[in-house]
Amino acid sequence: AGLPLSTTTEGAPALPGQSIAQKTEAAREIEDPIDLVSLRVGRIDSVARHPEADTLYVLSVDLGERSCASTGDELLRTNQCRTIVSGLVPYYSPEQLQGLHAVVFANLKPRKLRGIMSHGMLLAASSSLETDGSLTVEILEAPASSRPGDRIVTLPSAETGACSDSPLTQALEKPLVKKQKLVDLFINGLSLDAGLLSYNGRRLVTECGGEISTRTMLAGVVR
């Protein structure tokens, strides 16, 4: 039997001697989406326009799983390189995206976007200008010194200064998040505070302690 993934405590088994309060707290610990989500640093290695959608890019993203590769203009998930489709055309040129160390929701269930399978999602923040209501979007970025595949963790979990110099090669350890309800709960818990990424009030950083931030935006909705 798997762990309960619902946001309610109904049906959660109580251990002998557990009170209702203890049962509820135990269920909450199990059900926090941050415990199920795998966030990784992904370096954007290649950028191409989607052949069927004007606002979409097809990105080749290195998550440290293996080396990335491409064939001509067709970007593939070859040797475990990630193909990620993202609606960033109105906000970034290909040159601006190239080489960025983005934050990737790495164990999101793959889905087809206008005919191309997308194996993950880049996190970005958005805000509307008060003057004309136009939308500004900025990618959440890890430090340039981060390695592809570095985990993004809550601040108390970060082991600052304890990082190995060798590249991260282990496989993603968490199963795919398939339930949209869990995805929504996780996304709704994200926020941008003074330009830094947080989850339900807890700062998110790389496993080496590097801050996750936007370039210029101080507050906005994270999606």
CSV table of C-alpha atoms in Angstrom, one decimal:
chain,number,residue,atom,x,y,z
A,1,ALA,CA,0.0,0.0,0.0
A,2,GLY,CA,1.3,3.5,-0.9
A,3,LEU,CA,1.3,6.6,1.3
A,4,PRO,CA,-1.9,8.6,1.2
A,5,LEU,CA,-1.6,11.5,-1.2
A,6,SER,CA,-4.9,13.3,-0.4
A,7,THR,CA,-4.9,16.7,1.3
A,8,THR,CA,-7.3,15.4,3.9
A,9,THR,CA,-6.6,13.1,6.8
A,10,GLU,CA,-9.7,11.0,6.2
A,11,GLY,CA,-8.8,7.4,5.9
A,12,ALA,CA,-5.2,7.9,7.2
A,13,PRO,CA,-4.4,4.9,9.4
A,14,ALA,CA,-3.8,5.6,13.1
A,15,LEU,CA,-1.0,3.7,14.9
A,16,PRO,CA,-1.8,2.1,18.2
A,17,GLY,CA,-1.9,4.8,20.9
A,18,GLN,CA,-2.1,7.7,18.5
A,19,SER,CA,-4.5,10.5,19.3
A,20,ILE,CA,-6.5,12.3,16.7
A,21,ALA,CA,-4.1,15.2,16.8
A,22,GLN,CA,-1.1,13.0,16.3
A,23,LYS,CA,-2.8,11.2,13.4
A,24,THR,CA,-3.6,14.5,11.8
A,25,GLU,CA,-0.1,15.8,12.2
A,26,ALA,CA,1.4,12.6,10.9
A,27,ALA,CA,-0.9,12.8,7.8
A,28,ARG,CA,0.2,16.4,7.2
A,29,GLU,CA,3.8,15.4,7.3
A,30,ILE,CA,3.2,12.7,4.7
A,31,GLU,CA,1.0,14.9,2.5
A,32,ASP,CA,3.1,18.0,2.1
A,33,PRO,CA,3.7,18.3,-1.6
A,34,ILE,CA,7.3,19.5,-1.1
A,35,ASP,CA,8.1,16.0,0.1
A,36,LEU,CA,7.0,14.5,-3.2
A,37,VAL,CA,8.4,17.1,-5.6
A,38,SER,CA,11.9,16.9,-7.1
A,39,LEU,CA,13.2,20.4,-8.0
A,40,ARG,CA,16.5,20.4,-9.8
A,41,VAL,CA,18.9,22.9,-11.4
A,42,GLY,CA,18.7,22.6,-15.1
A,43,ARG,CA,21.1,24.3,-17.6
A,44,ILE,CA,19.4,25.4,-20.8
A,45,ASP,CA,21.7,24.1,-23.5
A,46,SER,CA,19.6,24.6,-26.7
A,47,VAL,CA,16.6,26.7,-27.6
A,48,ALA,CA,14.3,26.2,-30.7
A,49,ARG,CA,11.0,27.6,-31.7
A,50,HIS,CA,8.1,25.2,-31.5
A,51,PRO,CA,7.1,24.4,-35.1
A,52,GLU,CA,3.3,24.4,-34.3
A,53,ALA,CA,3.1,27.2,-31.7
A,54,ASP,CA,4.2,30.8,-31.9
A,55,THR,CA,4.6,31.4,-28.2
A,56,LEU,CA,6.4,28.1,-27.3
A,57,TYR,CA,10.1,27.2,-27.1
A,58,VAL,CA,11.4,23.7,-27.2
A,59,LEU,CA,14.3,23.6,-24.8
A,60,SER,CA,17.1,21.1,-24.3
A,61,VAL,CA,17.8,21.1,-20.6
A,62,ASP,CA,20.8,19.4,-18.9
A,63,LEU,CA,19.8,18.0,-15.5
A,64,GLY,CA,23.0,16.1,-14.9
A,65,GLU,CA,21.4,12.8,-15.8
A,66,ARG,CA,23.6,12.3,-18.8
A,67,SER,CA,25.0,14.4,-21.6
A,68,CYS,CA,22.5,16.3,-23.8
A,69,ALA,CA,22.3,15.9,-27.5
A,70,SER,CA,20.4,17.2,-30.5
A,71,THR,CA,19.9,16.2,-34.1
A,72,GLY,CA,19.7,19.1,-36.5
A,73,ASP,CA,16.8,21.4,-35.5
A,74,GLU,CA,15.0,18.6,-33.8
A,75,LEU,CA,15.7,18.6,-30.1
A,76,LEU,CA,15.3,15.1,-28.5
A,77,ARG,CA,15.4,13.6,-25.0
A,78,THR,CA,18.5,11.7,-26.0
A,79,ASN,CA,20.6,9.9,-23.4
A,80,GLN,CA,18.2,11.3,-20.7
A,81,CYS,CA,18.6,14.9,-21.8
A,82,ARG,CA,15.3,16.7,-21.1
A,83,THR,CA,13.1,18.2,-23.7
A,84,ILE,CA,11.0,20.9,-22.0
A,85,VAL,CA,8.3,23.0,-23.8
A,86,SER,CA,7.9,26.4,-22.3
A,87,GLY,CA,5.8,29.5,-23.2
A,88,LEU,CA,8.6,32.0,-22.9
A,89,VAL,CA,8.7,33.3,-26.5
A,90,PRO,CA,7.0,36.7,-25.6
A,91,TYR,CA,9.5,37.3,-22.7
A,92,TYR,CA,12.9,35.9,-23.7
A,93,SER,CA,14.9,35.7,-26.9
A,94,PRO,CA,16.8,32.4,-27.5
A,95,GLU,CA,20.1,34.1,-26.8
A,96,GLN,CA,18.8,35.3,-23.3
A,97,LEU,CA,17.8,31.7,-22.4
A,98,GLN,CA,20.9,30.0,-23.6
A,99,GLY,CA,23.1,28.9,-20.7
A,100,LEU,CA,20.7,29.9,-17.9
A,101,HIS,CA,20.6,27.7,-14.8
A,102,ALA,CA,16.8,27.4,-14.3
A,103,VAL,CA,14.7,25.6,-11.6
A,104,VAL,CA,13.0,22.6,-13.1
A,105,PHE,CA,10.1,20.6,-11.7
A,106,ALA,CA,11.8,17.4,-12.7
A,107,ASN,CA,9.4,14.6,-11.7
A,108,LEU,CA,6.2,16.1,-13.1
A,109,LYS,CA,4.3,13.7,-15.3
A,110,PRO,CA,5.4,14.2,-18.9
A,111,ARG,CA,2.7,15.7,-21.2
A,112,LYS,CA,2.4,16.5,-24.9
A,113,LEU,CA,2.3,20.2,-25.7
A,114,ARG,CA,1.2,20.9,-29.3
A,115,GLY,CA,2.6,17.5,-30.4
A,116,ILE,CA,5.9,17.5,-28.5
A,117,MET,CA,6.4,15.7,-25.2
A,118,SER,CA,7.6,18.0,-22.4
A,119,HIS,CA,9.6,16.2,-19.6
A,120,GLY,CA,9.4,18.8,-16.8
A,121,MET,CA,8.5,22.4,-16.2
A,122,LEU,CA,10.6,25.6,-15.7
A,123,LEU,CA,9.5,27.7,-12.7
A,124,ALA,CA,9.0,31.4,-13.4
A,125,ALA,CA,7.5,34.5,-11.7
A,126,SER,CA,5.1,36.9,-13.2
A,127,SER,CA,3.7,40.3,-12.3
A,128,SER,CA,1.5,42.9,-14.0
A,129,LEU,CA,2.8,46.5,-14.4
A,130,GLU,CA,0.5,49.1,-12.7
A,131,THR,CA,1.0,51.5,-15.6
A,132,ASP,CA,-0.5,49.5,-18.4
A,133,GLY,CA,-1.3,46.1,-17.0
A,134,SER,CA,1.3,44.4,-19.2
A,135,LEU,CA,2.7,41.1,-17.9
A,136,THR,CA,6.4,40.7,-17.0
A,137,VAL,CA,7.8,37.1,-16.6
A,138,GLU,CA,11.2,36.1,-15.3
A,139,ILE,CA,12.6,32.7,-14.9
A,140,LEU,CA,13.7,31.6,-11.4
A,141,GLU,CA,17.5,31.1,-11.6
A,142,ALA,CA,20.1,29.3,-9.6
A,143,PRO,CA,23.6,30.6,-9.3
A,144,ALA,CA,25.8,30.2,-12.4
A,145,SER,CA,28.1,28.1,-10.3
A,146,SER,CA,25.4,25.5,-9.7
A,147,ARG,CA,25.8,22.1,-11.3
A,148,PRO,CA,23.0,20.6,-13.5
A,149,GLY,CA,21.0,18.3,-11.4
A,150,ASP,CA,21.7,20.0,-8.0
A,151,ARG,CA,18.7,19.6,-5.8
A,152,ILE,CA,16.6,22.5,-4.7
A,153,VAL,CA,15.7,22.2,-1.0
A,154,THR,CA,14.2,24.1,1.9
A,155,LEU,CA,16.8,26.2,3.7
A,156,PRO,CA,17.1,24.1,6.9
A,157,SER,CA,18.0,21.1,4.6
A,158,ALA,CA,20.8,22.9,2.8
A,159,GLU,CA,24.3,21.6,3.5
A,160,THR,CA,26.2,24.8,2.8
A,161,GLY,CA,29.8,24.1,2.0
A,162,ALA,CA,29.3,20.3,2.0
A,163,CYS,CA,29.0,19.9,-1.8
A,164,SER,CA,31.2,17.6,-3.8
A,165,ASP,CA,33.2,18.9,-6.7
A,166,SER,CA,32.2,15.9,-8.8
A,167,PRO,CA,29.2,16.2,-11.1
A,168,LEU,CA,25.8,14.9,-9.8
A,169,THR,CA,25.0,11.6,-11.6
A,170,GLN,CA,22.5,9.8,-9.5
A,171,ALA,CA,19.0,9.2,-11.0
A,172,LEU,CA,16.0,11.2,-9.8
A,173,GLU,CA,14.9,9.4,-6.6
A,174,LYS,CA,11.3,10.5,-6.5
A,175,PRO,CA,8.4,9.0,-8.5
A,176,LEU,CA,6.4,11.0,-11.0
A,177,VAL,CA,3.9,13.4,-9.5
A,178,LYS,CA,0.8,12.4,-11.5
A,179,LYS,CA,-2.1,14.0,-9.5
A,180,GLN,CA,-2.9,17.6,-10.6
A,181,LYS,CA,-4.2,18.3,-7.2
A,182,LEU,CA,-0.8,17.8,-5.7
A,183,VAL,CA,0.9,19.9,-8.4
A,184,ASP,CA,-1.6,22.7,-7.7
A,185,LEU,CA,-1.0,22.5,-4.0
A,186,PHE,CA,2.7,22.8,-4.5
A,187,ILE,CA,2.6,25.6,-7.0
A,188,ASN,CA,0.1,27.6,-4.8
A,189,GLY,CA,2.7,27.3,-1.9
A,190,LEU,CA,5.4,29.0,-3.9
A,191,SER,CA,6.1,32.8,-3.6
A,192,LEU,CA,8.6,35.4,-4.5
A,193,ASP,CA,9.7,37.4,-1.5
A,194,ALA,CA,12.3,40.2,-2.1
A,195,GLY,CA,13.2,38.5,-5.3
A,196,LEU,CA,13.9,35.1,-3.6
A,197,LEU,CA,11.9,31.9,-3.9
A,198,SER,CA,10.1,30.5,-0.9
A,199,TYR,CA,7.6,27.6,-0.3
A,200,ASN,CA,5.0,28.3,2.4
A,201,GLY,CA,7.4,30.8,4.1
A,202,ARG,CA,10.5,28.5,3.9
A,203,ARG,CA,13.3,29.7,1.6
A,204,LEU,CA,14.3,27.4,-1.2
A,205,VAL,CA,18.0,27.2,-2.1
A,206,THR,CA,20.3,24.8,-3.9
A,207,GLU,CA,21.7,21.9,-1.9
A,208,CYS,CA,24.9,24.0,-1.7
A,209,GLY,CA,23.0,26.9,-0.2
A,210,GLY,CA,22.8,29.0,-3.4
A,211,GLU,CA,19.8,31.4,-3.5
A,212,ILE,CA,17.1,31.0,-6.1
A,213,SER,CA,16.1,34.4,-7.5
A,214,THR,CA,14.8,36.4,-10.4
A,215,ARG,CA,16.9,39.0,-12.2
A,216,THR,CA,14.9,42.1,-11.3
A,217,MET,CA,11.5,41.2,-10.0
A,218,LEU,CA,10.9,41.5,-6.3
A,219,ALA,CA,7.4,40.1,-5.9
A,220,GLY,CA,5.2,38.1,-8.2
A,221,VAL,CA,3.2,35.0,-8.8
A,222,VAL,CA,5.3,31.8,-9.2
A,223,ARG,CA,4.1,29.3,-11.7
